[in-house]
GROMACS .gro file of C-alpha atoms in nm:
model
  242
    1MET     CA    1   2.133  19.881   6.112
    2SER     CA    2   2.334  20.148   6.296
    3GLU     CA    3   2.213  20.417   6.054
    4LEU     CA    4   1.857  20.303   6.110
    5LEU     CA    5   1.897  20.325   6.488
    6LEU     CA    6   2.042  20.675   6.459
    7ARG     CA    7   1.749  20.781   6.244
    8LEU     CA    8   1.502  20.629   6.488
    9GLU     CA    9   1.670  20.800   6.781
   10SER     CA   10   1.660  21.135   6.604
   11LEU     CA   11   1.296  21.093   6.513
   12ALA     CA   12   1.199  20.978   6.861
   13GLY     CA   13   1.380  21.270   7.019
   14GLU     CA   14   1.214  21.527   6.798
   15LEU     CA   15   0.864  21.380   6.792
   16PRO     CA   16   0.824  21.158   7.097
   17GLN     CA   17   0.448  21.132   7.066
   18ARG     CA   18   0.412  21.117   6.689
   19THR     CA   19   0.243  20.822   6.527
   20GLU     CA   20   0.518  20.808   6.265
   21THR     CA   21   0.776  20.720   6.527
   22ALA     CA   22   0.579  20.426   6.658
   23ILE     CA   23   0.505  20.300   6.307
   24VAL     CA   24   0.870  20.318   6.203
   25LEU     CA   25   0.979  20.137   6.517
   26THR     CA   26   0.721  19.862   6.471
   27LEU     CA   27   0.791  19.803   6.102
   28ALA     CA   28   1.168  19.820   6.151
   29ALA     CA   29   1.150  19.563   6.432
   30TYR     CA   30   0.930  19.335   6.222
   31PHE     CA   31   1.149  19.338   5.911
   32ALA     CA   32   1.464  19.312   6.120
   33GLY     CA   33   1.311  19.010   6.295
   34LEU     CA   34   1.242  18.848   5.958
   35ARG     CA   35   1.598  18.910   5.841
   36LEU     CA   36   1.742  18.776   6.164
   37PHE     CA   37   1.514  18.472   6.144
   38ALA     CA   38   1.639  18.395   5.793
   39TRP     CA   39   2.001  18.456   5.898
   40LEU     CA   40   1.958  18.204   6.180
   41ARG     CA   41   1.829  17.955   5.919
   42SER     CA   42   1.467  17.964   6.034
   43PRO     CA   43   1.495  17.803   6.379
   44ALA     CA   44   1.167  17.651   6.498
   45TRP     CA   45   1.245  17.753   6.857
   46CYS     CA   46   1.258  18.126   6.780
   47PRO     CA   47   0.986  18.257   6.544
   48PRO     CA   48   1.019  18.600   6.377
   49ILE     CA   49   0.751  18.756   6.597
   50LEU     CA   50   0.955  18.677   6.909
   51LEU     CA   51   1.270  18.825   6.757
   52ALA     CA   52   1.081  19.136   6.648
   53SER     CA   53   0.926  19.180   6.993
   54CYS     CA   54   1.264  19.153   7.164
   55LEU     CA   55   1.414  19.407   6.924
   56LEU     CA   56   1.126  19.647   6.977
   57ALA     CA   57   1.152  19.618   7.356
   58LEU     CA   58   1.525  19.688   7.333
   59TRP     CA   59   1.475  19.994   7.116
   60LEU     CA   60   1.204  20.134   7.344
   61ALA     CA   61   1.443  20.095   7.637
   62LEU     CA   62   1.725  20.276   7.455
   63LEU     CA   63   1.534  20.551   7.274
   64PRO     CA   64   1.371  20.856   7.440
   65LEU     CA   65   1.020  20.727   7.372
   66ASP     CA   66   0.800  20.620   7.661
   67TYR     CA   67   0.574  20.319   7.628
   68ALA     CA   68   0.255  20.524   7.665
   69GLY     CA   69   0.356  20.736   7.366
   70TYR     CA   70   0.444  20.430   7.162
   71ARG     CA   71   0.117  20.257   7.244
   72GLN     CA   72  -0.078  20.567   7.148
   73GLY     CA   73   0.102  20.577   6.816
   74VAL     CA   74   0.024  20.217   6.722
   75GLU     CA   75  -0.344  20.218   6.819
   76TRP     CA   76  -0.450  20.200   6.457
   77LEU     CA   77  -0.226  19.896   6.404
   78THR     CA   78  -0.395  19.731   6.701
   79TRP     CA   79  -0.732  19.812   6.546
   80LEU     CA   80  -0.625  19.630   6.228
   81LEU     CA   81  -0.601  19.307   6.427
   82GLY     CA   82  -0.979  19.283   6.409
   83PRO     CA   83  -1.013  19.290   6.027
   84ALA     CA   84  -0.709  19.063   5.995
   85THR     CA   85  -0.878  18.806   6.219
   86VAL     CA   86  -1.203  18.828   6.023
   87ALA     CA   87  -1.010  18.776   5.698
   88LEU     CA   88  -0.916  18.429   5.821
   89GLY     CA   89  -1.272  18.332   5.736
   90VAL     CA   90  -1.167  18.300   5.370
   91PRO     CA   91  -0.948  17.987   5.412
   92LEU     CA   92  -1.202  17.866   5.665
   93TYR     CA   93  -1.471  17.877   5.398
   94GLN     CA   94  -1.245  17.705   5.149
   95GLN     CA   95  -1.202  17.409   5.383
   96VAL     CA   96  -1.560  17.397   5.511
   97HIS     CA   97  -1.620  17.049   5.364
   98HIS     CA   98  -1.342  16.909   5.586
   99ILE     CA   99  -1.479  17.093   5.889
  100ARG     CA  100  -1.830  16.958   5.845
  101ALA     CA  101  -1.698  16.605   5.845
  102LEU     CA  102  -1.528  16.660   6.183
  103TRP     CA  103  -1.781  16.874   6.367
  104LYS     CA  104  -1.838  16.617   6.644
  105PRO     CA  105  -1.474  16.584   6.763
  106ILE     CA  106  -1.435  16.961   6.726
  107ALA     CA  107  -1.740  17.026   6.945
  108LEU     CA  108  -1.619  16.776   7.206
  109THR     CA  109  -1.258  16.892   7.232
  110LEU     CA  110  -1.292  17.270   7.208
  111PRO     CA  111  -1.471  17.352   7.539
  112PRO     CA  112  -1.237  17.156   7.772
  113ALA     CA  113  -0.930  17.279   7.582
  114ALA     CA  114  -1.036  17.644   7.606
  115MET     CA  115  -1.129  17.614   7.973
  116LEU     CA  116  -0.806  17.435   8.057
  117ALA     CA  117  -0.600  17.702   7.881
  118ALA     CA  118  -0.749  17.971   8.103
  119GLY     CA  119  -0.771  17.756   8.416
  120TYR     CA  120  -0.412  17.642   8.452
  121ALA     CA  121  -0.271  17.993   8.403
  122VAL     CA  122  -0.504  18.144   8.662
  123GLY     CA  123  -0.451  17.848   8.895
  124ILE     CA  124  -0.072  17.875   8.893
  125ALA     CA  125  -0.084  18.252   8.941
  126TRP     CA  126  -0.333  18.213   9.226
  127LEU     CA  127  -0.109  17.959   9.401
  128LEU     CA  128   0.171  18.216   9.377
  129ASP     CA  129  -0.052  18.476   9.549
  130ALA     CA  130  -0.090  18.695   9.241
  131PRO     CA  131  -0.337  18.985   9.283
  132PRO     CA  132  -0.673  18.980   9.100
  133ARG     CA  133  -0.549  19.227   8.836
  134ILE     CA  134  -0.277  18.985   8.725
  135LEU     CA  135  -0.519  18.691   8.729
  136ALA     CA  136  -0.757  18.886   8.506
  137SER     CA  137  -0.471  18.966   8.269
  138LEU     CA  138  -0.361  18.603   8.236
  139ALA     CA  139  -0.702  18.437   8.202
  140PRO     CA  140  -0.758  18.511   7.828
  141LYS     CA  141  -0.395  18.450   7.728
  142SER     CA  142  -0.485  18.178   7.474
  143VAL     CA  143  -0.739  18.393   7.287
  144THR     CA  144  -0.665  18.601   6.979
  145ALA     CA  145  -0.563  18.957   7.070
  146PRO     CA  146  -0.876  19.158   6.965
  147ILE     CA  147  -1.104  18.936   7.174
  148ALA     CA  148  -0.855  18.893   7.458
  149MET     CA  149  -0.816  19.269   7.504
  150GLY     CA  150  -1.192  19.312   7.538
  151ILE     CA  151  -1.213  19.027   7.791
  152THR     CA  152  -0.922  19.165   7.994
  153GLN     CA  153  -1.073  19.512   8.012
  154GLU     CA  154  -1.406  19.367   8.124
  155LEU     CA  155  -1.236  19.163   8.397
  156GLY     CA  156  -1.030  19.461   8.514
  157GLY     CA  157  -0.690  19.337   8.402
  158SER     CA  158  -0.392  19.503   8.236
  159VAL     CA  159  -0.379  19.501   7.855
  160SER     CA  160   0.000  19.549   7.860
  161LEU     CA  161   0.050  19.242   8.077
  162LEU     CA  162  -0.196  19.051   7.860
  163MET     CA  163   0.002  19.128   7.543
  164GLY     CA  164   0.315  18.985   7.699
  165ALA     CA  165   0.125  18.674   7.807
  166LEU     CA  166  -0.018  18.639   7.455
  167LEU     CA  167   0.329  18.648   7.302
  168ILE     CA  168   0.473  18.392   7.544
  169THR     CA  169   0.170  18.164   7.509
  170GLY     CA  170   0.172  18.177   7.130
  171VAL     CA  171   0.543  18.103   7.101
  172MET     CA  172   0.551  17.826   7.363
  173ALA     CA  173   0.232  17.659   7.234
  174THR     CA  174   0.360  17.666   6.878
  175LEU     CA  175   0.693  17.515   6.977
  176GLY     CA  176   0.535  17.254   7.198
  177ILE     CA  177   0.283  17.137   6.939
  178THR     CA  178   0.545  17.136   6.663
  179PHE     CA  179   0.786  16.918   6.862
  180MET     CA  180   0.509  16.691   6.992
  181ALA     CA  181   0.378  16.633   6.639
  182ARG     CA  182   0.727  16.535   6.528
  183GLY     CA  183   0.784  16.309   6.828
  184TRP     CA  184   0.449  16.133   6.785
  185ARG     CA  185   0.485  16.129   6.405
  186LEU     CA  186   0.153  16.304   6.369
  187GLU     CA  187   0.099  16.404   6.007
  188ASP     CA  188  -0.271  16.492   5.996
  189GLU     CA  189  -0.276  16.863   5.912
  190ARG     CA  190  -0.630  16.898   6.046
  191VAL     CA  191  -0.533  16.788   6.397
  192ILE     CA  192  -0.208  16.985   6.404
  193GLY     CA  193  -0.374  17.299   6.270
  194PHE     CA  194  -0.665  17.281   6.514
  195ALA     CA  195  -0.429  17.233   6.809
  196LEU     CA  196  -0.217  17.528   6.696
  197GLY     CA  197  -0.521  17.755   6.665
  198VAL     CA  198  -0.676  17.659   6.999
  199ASN     CA  199  -0.355  17.690   7.199
  200GLY     CA  200  -0.136  17.929   7.002
  201HIS     CA  201  -0.397  18.180   6.868
  202ALA     CA  202  -0.257  18.401   6.588
  203ILE     CA  203   0.105  18.290   6.625
  204GLY     CA  204   0.000  17.927   6.605
  205THR     CA  205  -0.220  18.004   6.305
  206VAL     CA  206   0.072  18.159   6.120
  207ARG     CA  207   0.271  17.843   6.184
  208ALA     CA  208  -0.022  17.632   6.063
  209PHE     CA  209  -0.036  17.817   5.729
  210GLU     CA  210   0.333  17.738   5.686
  211ILE     CA  211   0.241  17.370   5.711
  212GLY     CA  212  -0.038  17.390   5.454
  213PRO     CA  213  -0.378  17.544   5.368
  214THR     CA  214  -0.573  17.270   5.544
  215ALA     CA  215  -0.376  17.316   5.866
  216GLY     CA  216  -0.423  17.692   5.835
  217ALA     CA  217  -0.798  17.661   5.791
  218PHE     CA  218  -0.834  17.437   6.096
  219ALA     CA  219  -0.610  17.670   6.296
  220SER     CA  220  -0.835  17.961   6.197
  221LEU     CA  221  -1.134  17.759   6.309
  222GLY     CA  222  -0.974  17.667   6.641
  223MET     CA  223  -0.862  18.023   6.710
  224SER     CA  224  -1.201  18.172   6.621
  225LEU     CA  225  -1.408  17.922   6.818
  226THR     CA  226  -1.178  17.950   7.119
  227GLY     CA  227  -1.217  18.326   7.114
  228VAL     CA  228  -1.597  18.315   7.091
  229PHE     CA  229  -1.633  18.042   7.353
  230THR     CA  230  -1.396  18.212   7.597
  231ALA     CA  231  -1.566  18.549   7.551
  232LEU     CA  232  -1.895  18.387   7.651
  233TRP     CA  233  -1.797  18.174   7.949
  234LEU     CA  234  -1.495  18.343   8.107
  235PRO     CA  235  -1.654  18.678   8.211
  236LEU     CA  236  -1.959  18.492   8.342
  237MET     CA  237  -1.753  18.253   8.551
  238TRP     CA  238  -1.524  18.535   8.666
  239HIS     CA  239  -1.811  18.744   8.804
  240LEU     CA  240  -1.977  18.439   8.964
  241MET     CA  241  -1.654  18.351   9.147
  242ALA     CA  242  -1.567  18.709   9.243
   0.00000   0.00000   0.00000
């Protein structure tokens, strides 16, 4: 690990704005997070993505690479979030017979869940006298990243702040749903998966696929429908209340 850090520092110092630097940092943080997750015996309270994010933040603070340069270097990785989200339609199609059987409870629970996810975050921030830019950054925090970034930009928020809110939301929602399912002895993969997708977006969906293909498909459905529904109602409500 020390040799890797020395190499990263050398590369960052020589080419502070190069895409290669940002890619190496991102991949190194991701694989290091996976190794650390396995070394810690896969704790449910600390998923690999959280470990990788903390490592990356630490490296960016120590290395001579500013955040603007890093973000510019990983733009193409951010773009790949879109195709990766669309690819979740494959397991969704494979489980379509289960989804058709439950379309009524899905249609009834999705709208209030999506509106509550945005409402409580904005409400708490508003009570703490947060400025409109922060409110706009927190509103789409439960939506998958490609859609959330577009919503945030339309509302006039900060994408950087949004990404932090997305990480915290995904991790906390995944942990909360996992522990609640255990406490309530809930074993229906369809319910668990849907809850993970609606509340935990991509991070929750990854956890759902670890449970099983059915949970993963329903998580994909919940994440996708939450994104579409939020993209339709949130900007409209935001501009009406502005």
